[in-house]
XYZ file of C-alpha atoms in Angstrom:
718
model
C -18.693 28.464 -13.687
C -16.460 31.062 -12.062
C -18.697 31.179 -9.015
C -18.518 27.413 -8.698
C -14.709 27.401 -8.782
C -14.594 30.200 -6.245
C -16.891 28.255 -3.924
C -14.606 25.217 -4.232
C -11.659 27.318 -3.083
C -13.490 28.846 -0.122
C -13.300 26.787 3.098
C -16.666 26.071 4.709
C -17.618 28.234 7.724
C -15.722 27.190 10.852
C -13.263 25.030 8.902
C -9.958 24.370 10.703
C -6.883 22.406 9.748
C -7.084 20.522 13.047
C -10.667 19.324 12.527
C -11.119 15.517 12.244
C -10.879 14.350 8.659
C -14.179 12.463 8.903
C -16.067 15.772 8.809
C -14.720 16.648 5.359
C -17.182 16.148 2.520
C -17.032 12.716 0.918
C -15.068 11.012 3.717
C -17.198 9.937 6.673
C -16.484 7.292 9.323
C -15.513 4.386 7.069
C -13.002 6.265 4.928
C -11.691 8.074 8.008
C -10.798 4.679 9.505
C -8.848 3.787 6.359
C -7.129 7.184 6.327
C -6.170 6.724 9.981
C -4.085 3.705 8.928
C -2.103 6.142 6.784
C -1.614 8.522 9.700
C -4.254 10.920 8.378
C -6.476 12.015 11.267
C -7.092 15.720 10.597
C -7.598 18.043 7.661
C -3.965 19.132 8.062
C -2.825 15.517 7.837
C -4.739 15.131 4.559
C -3.117 18.275 3.170
C 0.320 17.002 4.150
C -0.314 13.440 2.916
C 2.052 13.946 0.024
C 2.645 11.864 -3.111
C 5.552 9.453 -2.792
C 6.133 9.389 -6.554
C 4.696 10.666 -9.818
C 3.539 9.118 -13.062
C 5.206 11.209 -15.748
C 2.907 11.389 -18.783
C 4.627 14.416 -20.241
C 6.166 12.188 -22.933
C 4.024 9.325 -24.188
C 5.647 6.563 -26.236
C 3.572 5.119 -29.128
C 2.825 1.471 -28.390
C 4.739 0.203 -31.430
C 7.877 2.056 -30.321
C 7.999 0.590 -26.793
C 11.263 -1.355 -26.901
C 12.321 -4.182 -24.594
C 14.274 -2.930 -21.586
C 12.842 0.597 -21.720
C 10.830 2.345 -19.001
C 7.943 4.015 -20.821
C 4.586 5.730 -20.419
C 1.987 4.748 -23.025
C -1.606 5.641 -23.811
C -3.980 3.220 -25.498
C -7.447 1.701 -25.613
C -8.189 -1.708 -24.080
C -9.284 -4.091 -26.857
C -8.928 -7.367 -24.928
C -8.287 -8.494 -21.368
C -8.198 -11.595 -19.176
C -6.476 -13.523 -16.392
C -3.525 -15.816 -17.065
C -2.676 -18.605 -14.572
C 0.947 -19.706 -14.118
C 2.630 -22.863 -12.857
C 3.531 -21.030 -9.648
C -0.200 -20.374 -9.097
C 0.383 -16.673 -9.662
C -2.585 -15.172 -11.482
C -1.693 -12.397 -13.912
C -4.142 -9.841 -15.205
C -3.320 -8.792 -18.748
C -4.804 -6.354 -21.219
C -4.028 -5.593 -24.852
C -3.833 -1.877 -25.645
C -4.136 -0.320 -29.079
C -3.277 3.089 -30.463
C -2.754 4.387 -33.999
C 0.749 2.875 -34.083
C -0.158 -0.690 -33.103
C -0.704 -3.048 -30.156
C 1.038 -3.836 -26.868
C 0.264 -6.430 -24.205
C 0.316 -5.128 -20.621
C 0.575 -7.365 -17.537
C -0.151 -6.921 -13.824
C 1.310 -10.010 -12.018
C -0.611 -10.999 -8.879
C -3.453 -8.525 -9.477
C -6.334 -10.573 -10.929
C -8.843 -8.287 -9.178
C -8.155 -5.658 -11.864
C -10.371 -7.727 -14.146
C -13.280 -6.142 -12.260
C -11.882 -2.612 -12.652
C -10.488 -2.351 -16.169
C -12.970 -2.727 -19.035
C -12.679 -3.182 -22.792
C -13.048 0.216 -24.429
C -11.391 2.181 -21.648
C -8.422 4.396 -22.407
C -5.481 3.684 -20.079
C -2.342 5.623 -19.309
C 0.233 3.036 -18.229
C 3.812 3.293 -17.007
C 6.288 0.467 -16.536
C 9.118 -1.574 -18.002
C 8.940 -3.407 -21.321
C 10.074 -7.038 -21.174
C 10.359 -9.656 -23.905
C 8.477 -12.827 -22.959
C 6.804 -14.562 -25.899
C 6.719 -11.100 -27.423
C 6.828 -7.585 -25.990
C 5.057 -7.099 -22.662
C 4.744 -3.961 -20.569
C 4.922 -4.859 -16.865
C 2.793 -2.080 -15.421
C 3.948 -0.193 -12.333
C 1.296 2.554 -12.441
C -1.821 3.127 -14.493
C -4.695 5.563 -14.790
C -8.095 5.087 -16.401
C -8.392 8.216 -18.538
C -11.861 7.553 -19.965
C -13.556 5.801 -22.868
C -11.267 5.197 -25.817
C -11.841 5.714 -29.543
C -11.214 2.282 -30.983
C -7.876 3.012 -32.677
C -6.454 5.243 -29.958
C -5.987 8.923 -29.375
C -4.595 10.075 -32.688
C -1.658 9.819 -35.037
C 1.499 7.989 -34.124
C 3.784 10.005 -31.884
C 1.083 12.289 -30.533
C 0.618 12.629 -26.816
C -2.605 12.561 -24.838
C -5.085 15.001 -26.288
C -2.790 16.027 -29.176
C -4.282 16.456 -32.634
C -7.872 16.359 -33.826
C -9.966 13.223 -33.752
C -10.645 11.390 -37.019
C -13.643 12.670 -38.996
C -16.855 11.171 -37.736
C -15.271 9.760 -34.561
C -16.620 10.271 -31.073
C -15.239 13.200 -29.059
C -11.731 12.526 -27.753
C -11.336 11.264 -24.204
C -10.330 13.942 -21.703
C -6.601 14.613 -21.597
C -4.963 13.225 -18.469
C -2.769 15.558 -16.431
C 0.834 15.480 -17.586
C 2.224 14.694 -14.097
C 0.051 12.382 -12.001
C 0.712 12.135 -8.239
C 0.760 8.658 -6.713
C -0.135 8.631 -3.014
C 0.529 6.117 -0.238
C -2.624 3.989 0.038
C -4.016 1.264 2.279
C -6.602 -1.515 2.404
C -9.962 -0.092 1.447
C -8.504 3.075 -0.071
C -6.604 2.989 -3.366
C -4.105 5.634 -4.354
C -6.600 6.819 -6.988
C -9.234 7.338 -4.299
C -6.711 9.162 -2.102
C -5.798 11.368 -5.072
C -9.462 12.204 -5.650
C -10.007 13.110 -1.975
C -6.940 15.336 -1.834
C -7.851 17.031 -5.087
C -11.444 17.599 -3.928
C -10.366 19.473 -0.782
C -7.040 20.965 -1.823
C -8.165 24.488 -2.735
C -10.252 24.986 0.394
C -7.541 23.630 2.710
C -4.843 25.785 1.145
C -6.857 28.871 2.079
C -6.306 27.916 5.745
C -2.507 27.696 5.447
C -0.269 30.458 6.815
C 3.469 30.580 6.187
C 5.474 30.779 9.436
C 8.620 31.858 7.588
C 9.059 35.614 6.989
C 9.158 36.517 3.294
C 12.663 37.986 3.463
C 14.164 34.797 4.916
C 12.193 32.614 2.502
C 13.331 34.575 -0.544
C 16.909 34.610 0.751
C 16.921 30.814 0.608
C 15.097 30.652 -2.764
C 12.157 28.777 -1.279
C 8.519 28.809 -2.403
C 5.681 29.980 -0.165
C 4.392 26.981 1.764
C 0.945 27.329 0.179
C 2.481 27.322 -3.308
C 4.702 24.402 -2.337
C 1.726 22.294 -1.278
C -0.095 23.094 -4.506
C 3.047 22.217 -6.468
C 3.459 18.769 -4.925
C -0.248 17.886 -5.239
C -0.892 19.405 -8.693
C 2.446 19.850 -10.435
C 2.601 20.962 -14.043
C 6.106 19.494 -14.278
C 8.417 17.282 -12.262
C 10.615 20.345 -11.715
C 7.759 22.205 -10.053
C 6.986 19.182 -7.861
C 10.655 19.086 -6.843
C 10.652 22.801 -5.946
C 7.615 22.211 -3.746
C 9.216 19.188 -2.096
C 12.373 21.190 -1.334
C 10.393 23.856 0.517
C 8.482 21.300 2.574
C 11.663 19.286 3.195
C 13.379 22.453 4.437
C 10.539 22.986 6.930
C 10.878 19.380 8.107
C 14.645 19.711 8.527
C 14.324 23.121 10.186
C 11.928 21.732 12.816
C 14.334 18.877 13.518
C 17.361 21.153 13.720
C 15.523 23.526 16.072
C 14.977 20.597 18.430
C 18.562 19.387 18.158
C 20.109 22.841 18.504
C 17.989 23.555 21.575
C 18.856 20.149 23.074
C 22.531 20.918 22.483
C 22.194 24.283 24.239
C 20.420 22.714 27.227
C 22.967 19.884 27.488
C 25.987 22.185 27.326
C 24.751 25.284 29.147
C 21.696 24.217 31.098
C 23.998 23.461 34.026
C 27.508 24.793 34.652
C 30.194 22.285 33.731
C 33.760 21.600 34.890
C 36.645 23.648 33.488
C 39.481 21.096 33.683
C 43.074 22.389 33.801
C 45.333 21.421 30.872
C 46.520 17.828 30.499
C 49.539 17.057 32.663
C 52.179 14.420 33.341
C 49.946 11.333 33.124
C 48.712 12.252 29.657
C 52.280 12.879 28.466
C 53.459 9.510 29.854
C 50.569 7.734 28.132
C 51.353 9.174 24.714
C 55.066 8.476 25.163
C 54.310 4.815 25.945
C 52.449 4.093 22.702
C 54.245 1.901 20.136
C 53.261 4.297 17.307
C 52.407 7.989 17.060
C 48.791 9.107 17.067
C 47.154 9.584 13.682
C 46.237 13.059 12.521
C 42.564 12.327 13.212
C 43.359 11.181 16.762
C 45.377 14.336 17.460
C 42.567 16.514 16.084
C 39.973 14.680 18.185
C 42.088 15.097 21.338
C 42.459 18.828 20.631
C 38.676 19.170 20.225
C 37.985 17.155 23.379
C 40.656 19.105 25.269
C 39.085 22.428 24.283
C 35.683 21.181 25.448
C 37.031 19.909 28.764
C 38.850 23.168 29.433
C 35.732 25.270 28.825
C 33.198 26.071 31.590
C 30.325 24.707 29.463
C 29.753 20.946 29.677
C 31.300 18.782 26.979
C 28.660 16.986 24.938
C 30.666 15.307 22.179
C 30.386 12.226 19.975
C 33.588 10.433 18.961
C 32.707 8.491 15.835
C 35.332 6.184 14.394
C 35.611 3.518 11.752
C 36.728 0.018 12.700
C 40.323 0.035 13.953
C 40.812 3.814 14.083
C 41.708 3.933 17.788
C 38.757 5.406 19.661
C 39.732 3.686 22.926
C 43.095 5.410 23.318
C 41.523 8.812 22.614
C 38.826 8.158 25.226
C 41.455 6.965 27.743
C 43.537 10.107 27.222
C 40.433 12.194 27.973
C 39.713 10.145 31.098
C 43.314 10.581 32.293
C 42.917 14.351 32.128
C 39.985 14.160 34.523
C 41.763 11.654 36.782
C 45.024 13.574 37.123
C 43.115 16.634 38.330
C 41.316 14.797 41.106
C 38.123 13.666 39.357
C 36.741 10.225 38.576
C 36.010 8.920 35.086
C 33.466 6.228 34.185
C 32.972 4.214 31.016
C 29.603 2.484 30.462
C 29.254 -0.305 27.872
C 26.025 -2.031 26.768
C 27.093 -5.613 27.627
C 29.269 -7.285 30.231
C 31.502 -8.743 27.541
C 32.210 -5.314 26.059
C 32.759 -3.874 29.529
C 35.297 -6.624 30.248
C 37.071 -5.939 26.953
C 37.264 -2.231 27.712
C 38.601 -2.931 31.204
C 41.297 -5.188 29.747
C 42.293 -2.634 27.084
C 42.340 0.279 29.538
C 44.308 -1.878 31.946
C 47.007 -2.404 29.301
C 47.172 1.313 28.515
C 47.073 2.170 32.228
C 50.175 0.136 33.111
C 52.377 2.952 31.827
C 50.710 5.562 34.029
C 49.747 3.561 37.128
C 45.973 3.802 36.606
C 43.946 0.599 36.610
C 40.188 0.341 35.992
C 37.690 -1.089 38.431
C 35.109 -3.366 36.763
C 31.492 -3.180 37.960
C 29.130 -5.582 36.165
C 26.062 -7.609 37.091
C 27.745 -11.026 37.243
C 29.934 -10.082 40.210
C 28.989 -11.651 43.523
C 27.109 -9.541 46.058
C 30.272 -9.166 48.136
C 32.347 -8.144 45.087
C 29.741 -5.562 44.079
C 29.572 -4.134 47.588
C 33.374 -3.801 47.735
C 33.488 -2.179 44.278
C 30.775 0.315 45.235
C 32.603 1.244 48.432
C 35.729 2.041 46.418
C 33.717 4.091 43.906
C 31.935 6.047 46.664
C 35.168 6.782 48.539
C 37.040 7.931 45.422
C 39.638 5.152 45.742
C 38.502 3.897 42.310
C 39.445 6.703 39.927
C 38.550 4.863 36.716
C 35.370 2.728 36.649
C 34.191 0.510 33.795
C 30.799 -1.162 33.853
C 27.383 -1.802 32.384
C 24.009 -0.478 33.519
C 25.164 -1.488 37.031
C 26.835 1.939 37.091
C 23.461 3.700 37.028
C 21.783 1.677 39.774
C 20.824 3.567 42.924
C 23.315 1.614 45.019
C 26.235 3.051 42.998
C 27.393 6.482 44.167
C 30.469 8.347 42.884
C 32.769 10.464 45.021
C 33.596 13.080 42.352
C 32.531 12.074 38.861
C 34.000 14.418 36.243
C 33.829 12.576 32.907
C 31.369 10.018 31.564
C 32.223 7.951 28.473
C 29.368 5.922 26.958
C 30.259 3.269 24.379
C 27.795 2.374 21.616
C 25.531 4.986 23.155
C 22.601 4.242 20.831
C 22.248 0.899 22.635
C 21.201 2.694 25.818
C 17.860 4.362 26.404
C 17.648 8.057 27.175
C 16.884 7.338 30.827
C 19.982 5.151 31.324
C 22.283 7.795 29.863
C 20.662 10.525 31.956
C 20.911 8.432 35.132
C 24.678 8.093 34.772
C 25.086 11.822 34.176
C 23.139 12.501 37.378
C 25.761 10.566 39.380
C 27.996 13.633 39.248
C 27.721 17.400 39.279
C 27.289 18.084 35.538
C 30.122 15.810 34.337
C 31.473 16.155 30.816
C 30.125 13.570 28.385
C 31.928 11.733 25.595
C 29.853 9.328 23.500
C 31.528 6.650 21.364
C 30.209 5.061 18.185
C 31.895 2.482 15.961
C 29.281 2.933 13.240
C 30.495 5.378 10.582
C 27.682 7.450 9.138
C 27.642 10.134 6.437
C 27.682 13.798 7.427
C 24.062 14.207 6.359
C 22.937 11.421 8.661
C 25.197 12.632 11.483
C 23.627 16.109 11.350
C 20.176 14.541 11.397
C 20.749 12.023 14.180
C 23.378 13.834 16.224
C 22.787 17.514 15.552
C 22.664 18.111 19.309
C 26.245 16.877 19.680
C 29.663 18.147 18.693
C 31.192 15.417 16.527
C 34.799 14.270 16.215
C 35.551 11.770 13.464
C 38.321 9.173 13.148
C 38.913 7.847 9.642
C 42.669 7.113 9.605
C 43.967 3.805 10.916
C 47.197 3.514 12.916
C 50.112 1.960 10.986
C 50.676 -1.771 11.026
C 47.104 -2.959 10.551
C 46.922 -5.468 7.687
C 44.035 -4.847 5.242
C 41.296 -7.493 5.264
C 40.919 -9.416 2.020
C 37.267 -9.442 0.983
C 35.902 -11.872 -1.606
C 32.484 -12.529 -3.144
C 31.794 -16.229 -3.730
C 28.809 -17.980 -5.292
C 26.945 -21.081 -4.114
C 28.888 -23.515 -6.396
C 32.073 -22.385 -4.573
C 30.710 -23.263 -1.124
C 32.880 -26.370 -0.696
C 36.060 -24.428 -1.451
C 35.059 -21.776 1.071
C 34.410 -24.364 3.800
C 37.696 -26.115 3.033
C 39.480 -22.773 3.449
C 37.795 -22.115 6.801
C 38.806 -25.585 8.007
C 42.404 -24.996 6.928
C 42.577 -21.663 8.796
C 41.251 -23.314 11.961
C 43.661 -26.193 11.470
C 46.459 -23.614 11.477
C 45.338 -22.446 14.913
C 43.100 -19.551 13.988
C 39.335 -19.061 14.440
C 36.358 -18.183 12.240
C 32.862 -16.671 12.313
C 29.984 -17.925 10.154
C 27.136 -15.363 10.194
C 23.586 -15.892 8.979
C 21.062 -13.110 8.430
C 18.047 -12.400 10.563
C 14.893 -11.578 8.600
C 12.245 -9.906 10.710
C 9.355 -11.654 9.023
C 10.847 -15.075 9.732
C 13.010 -14.957 12.825
C 12.095 -18.543 13.767
C 13.196 -19.901 10.407
C 16.502 -18.084 10.706
C 17.032 -19.527 14.165
C 16.555 -23.018 12.726
C 18.962 -22.115 9.935
C 21.653 -21.113 12.431
C 21.148 -24.279 14.489
C 21.178 -26.378 11.323
C 24.402 -24.736 10.201
C 26.033 -25.490 13.544
C 25.054 -29.171 13.294
C 26.237 -29.362 9.681
C 29.652 -27.918 10.535
C 30.017 -30.169 13.596
C 29.376 -33.147 11.318
C 31.889 -31.924 8.749
C 34.585 -31.001 11.274
C 34.490 -33.401 14.251
C 37.936 -32.208 15.316
C 36.700 -28.621 15.773
C 34.386 -27.159 18.373
C 31.539 -25.173 16.798
C 29.630 -22.693 18.977
C 26.273 -21.019 18.366
C 24.884 -17.633 19.443
C 21.543 -16.100 18.494
C 18.947 -13.701 19.812
C 16.895 -16.358 21.590
C 19.739 -17.159 23.986
C 19.645 -15.339 27.298
C 22.394 -12.750 27.672
C 24.463 -14.783 30.201
C 24.412 -17.866 27.921
C 25.334 -15.798 24.879
C 28.183 -14.098 26.686
C 29.457 -17.435 28.011
C 29.771 -18.751 24.436
C 31.498 -15.528 23.375
C 33.941 -15.808 26.283
C 34.786 -19.376 25.205
C 35.340 -18.133 21.663
C 37.574 -15.310 22.826
C 39.526 -17.757 25.009
C 40.051 -20.118 22.046
C 37.897 -22.929 23.411
C 35.515 -22.526 20.439
C 37.071 -22.716 16.967
C 34.126 -21.674 14.804
C 31.313 -19.409 15.957
C 28.009 -19.682 14.071
C 25.978 -16.568 14.764
C 23.100 -14.399 13.719
C 23.628 -10.644 13.809
C 23.712 -10.607 17.605
C 27.508 -10.577 17.344
C 28.327 -7.460 19.288
C 29.914 -4.449 17.681
C 33.342 -4.077 19.238
C 33.922 -7.760 20.053
C 37.680 -8.150 19.946
C 39.078 -11.629 19.221
C 42.556 -11.093 17.720
C 42.912 -14.787 16.780
C 39.789 -14.760 14.548
C 40.934 -14.495 10.930
C 37.885 -15.495 8.824
C 34.398 -14.003 8.578
C 31.945 -15.896 6.339
C 28.622 -14.133 5.721
C 25.798 -16.225 4.294
C 23.225 -14.490 2.044
C 25.072 -11.158 2.203
C 22.461 -9.500 -0.022
C 20.124 -9.471 2.998
C 22.445 -7.130 4.906
C 22.992 -3.434 4.502
C 26.502 -2.523 3.402
C 27.209 -0.743 6.687
C 26.183 -3.887 8.559
C 28.516 -5.981 6.396
C 31.287 -3.521 7.202
C 30.702 -3.966 10.928
C 30.783 -7.747 10.543
C 34.005 -7.531 8.537
C 35.477 -5.497 11.382
C 35.227 -8.506 13.713
C 38.340 -9.928 12.014
C 41.658 -8.314 11.175
C 42.391 -7.521 14.821
C 45.520 -9.643 15.127
C 48.807 -10.042 13.256
C 47.580 -12.764 10.843
C 46.121 -11.995 7.423
C 42.330 -11.940 7.726
C 39.529 -12.640 5.263
C 35.869 -11.708 4.788
C 33.966 -14.029 2.429
C 30.486 -13.090 1.185
C 28.894 -16.392 0.205
C 25.915 -16.877 -2.108
C 22.977 -14.623 -2.902
C 22.181 -11.964 -5.465
C 23.381 -8.411 -5.946
C 26.923 -9.375 -6.898
C 27.731 -5.929 -8.341
C 26.729 -4.222 -5.088
C 28.764 -6.706 -3.062
C 31.802 -6.301 -5.292
C 31.639 -2.534 -4.754
C 31.707 -3.258 -1.016
C 34.655 -5.641 -1.409
C 36.739 -2.947 -3.097
C 36.847 -0.557 -0.132
C 37.370 -0.663 3.634
C 36.372 2.994 4.093
C 33.385 2.758 6.412
C 32.261 6.310 5.622
C 32.250 5.629 1.884
C 30.316 2.420 2.519
C 27.824 4.310 4.692
C 27.207 6.780 1.847
C 26.522 3.892 -0.546
C 24.223 2.308 2.026
C 22.285 5.530 2.565
C 21.707 5.947 -1.165
C 20.677 2.319 -1.603
C 18.435 1.895 1.432
C 17.145 5.391 2.057
C 16.885 7.525 5.152
C 13.870 5.764 6.598
C 15.670 2.446 7.005
C 18.706 3.915 8.688
C 17.376 6.593 10.962
C 16.183 4.127 13.593
C 19.746 3.806 14.829
C 19.159 6.427 17.513
C 16.762 5.420 20.264
C 16.485 8.880 21.744
C 15.005 10.783 18.845
C 11.747 11.397 17.073
C 13.829 12.098 13.955
C 11.100 11.760 11.348
C 12.581 12.676 7.980
C 10.180 11.735 5.202
C 10.621 14.418 2.562
C 14.352 15.087 2.686
C 16.441 12.919 0.394
C 19.812 12.469 1.957
C 22.644 12.710 1.148
C 21.477 14.650 -1.930
C 19.735 17.241 0.262
C 22.827 17.869 2.415
C 22.988 21.573 1.328
C 19.339 21.948 2.357
C 20.089 20.269 5.700
C 23.053 22.529 6.365
C 20.947 25.590 5.472
C 18.251 24.428 7.910
C 20.895 23.890 10.603
C 22.316 27.379 10.097
C 18.819 28.894 10.174
C 17.933 27.020 13.382
C 21.070 28.162 15.189
C 20.579 31.758 14.028
C 16.964 31.729 15.222
C 17.875 30.348 18.646
C 20.766 32.784 19.035
C 18.206 35.604 18.706
C 15.368 33.918 20.595
C 16.492 30.823 22.594
C 12.978 29.568 23.421
C 11.159 31.022 20.370
C 8.946 33.191 22.546
C 8.806 36.225 20.267
C 5.560 36.835 18.386
C 7.195 36.462 14.952
C 8.478 33.005 15.953
C 5.277 31.707 17.551
C 4.142 29.865 14.436
C 7.557 28.205 14.011
C 7.554 27.128 17.642
C 4.029 25.698 17.391
C 4.835 23.784 14.211
C 8.067 22.339 15.583
C 6.403 21.216 18.815
C 3.486 19.724 16.886
C 6.019 17.614 14.993
C 8.121 16.789 18.075
C 5.795 16.943 21.108
C 8.361 15.304 23.422
C 10.612 18.358 22.989
C 8.238 20.707 24.810
C 10.476 20.579 27.925
C 13.359 21.992 25.888
C 11.487 25.206 25.186
C 10.208 25.966 28.647
C 11.148 29.435 29.853
C 13.333 29.567 32.950
């Protein structure tokens, strides 16, 4: 037996982690095709195809003690089974389990095919929630066929799987299931049980091929397992604690690879080319601050100090200014631009849409009156003659402050002496567009703006290559927005309130969700809502914007709304972040449960921009407790934390176009200490070896580049 186990651990001759998975025993072409749908192409991929949850059988509840409302794991023998039809044409597979304590019905809604898999006499380990519906029912989330049962179950009441002797004269007991059972991502043609069997079959041999790129001293200093032990722990844990220890080690590796890329990108951006060391701020900056109707907040002063230190240093500034709704990012950005302008440089602000560019030009124009600096607007809708004149002024240096869209990065636009680039809602631009604007000058400083508050853990993951300044405080005088959750029976009262606000001279938004699986249906819903409101309110003009409108049409409607020609704007989520309509006082969000909390916060920020009291009304839908938690706070960072916990990293990380940020194992924000440790380790490594060329770092470099192949340019020598 010992020789057999040893052979199972020994990899076959010539085995490599990068060999195609189809050549592993028991897989072949057909299963390899199914595994490919899971992203498993090589032996290494199979080894790192990790469980996404576990069935905890360490404590088994006797069937008779499974109480309604409890989440339980139970072990019993199938004594009856069948398929139950319902009025909704949903077919439910059900089985009755028995152990020494009694009986329990188990149900699998929508899985009638299990009738061909589960047989009377089998012993099942099941996990799920007990409901009361014509008696107790266990709605099964996970199950495992342990083996053939023994009629009355595994033993005395209260005993776990394999506990206690069998009854005299009974058949041998079924094999004990493992206490912690990994559940793997699966796909059509390959169940999670089949994936588990394949991983288990090859695990020992594949682990023999694994080397740990982290030196033992550093690993022990961070209390991390060896990578080989970590992989064994996540695939074959003896406890949930051991599985968690293994996950932490592998999550650290994942975060370390990401932070190596971000730290190197930050170094290249700041020091890859000499920047501009601007002299200290002078008279124009002082006049601007003196002209403001209120003093800067503490956060604004701190941000200006950080930006000022960056601009005064010879290394290029590469900073993100992240601010909640209404915290005053624009005035901070303008103060930075004035510093460049008053020392003979040009400053440019690029916005993702013409409407936002126009709003920025108007706001900067108001601020600029006190200091004699007015922006030049360069957008696509200008006539050919207007564009040509604007470009002449930019090229000659006569235009010191330029605001525009992607028209700023076109070849025809040349700057005389570009010193500072400000990019608003930078995630809306592709990498190439941002790079093209930076190439218009000789290594200009860069300030990126974002109105989407995100937690520190997400900021370090998405923006680890940037220095980050954060604005949380709001200037005095801004009236809090009243937020209310209303149910469908209160719809008429809500609509009457909206009509009254518009009758008093104010304006309103009505926003409907966009569901990816049914964009067409949502478009019809928005159009239907517009027609319904036009019928209800013939005295009001109701506009409509949605994603199917071409950008010029959409912006024309938004301009009419901003000008007051449209009273009520029905919209999907194409309403731009940063749209500023001070007269809009009501935001109604239909089916708010379909939005993330951070998205609801952005929508709420479209109102409350004028002197009148403003309102956000969340109408209809489920999840009232979650929505009420949202209604109680206007702190966008707190809301972002709640959103991250509720929706998970995977749903939020797509906010940054430029990255390959693939975080699957880290659980943020809970793993923030692990993330910060990985960040510190990455910076320390690159301080010692900027391109990871030393022999002891070769394995780290290879692993990081295998995970992020597009970053290879960052690590080129020279």
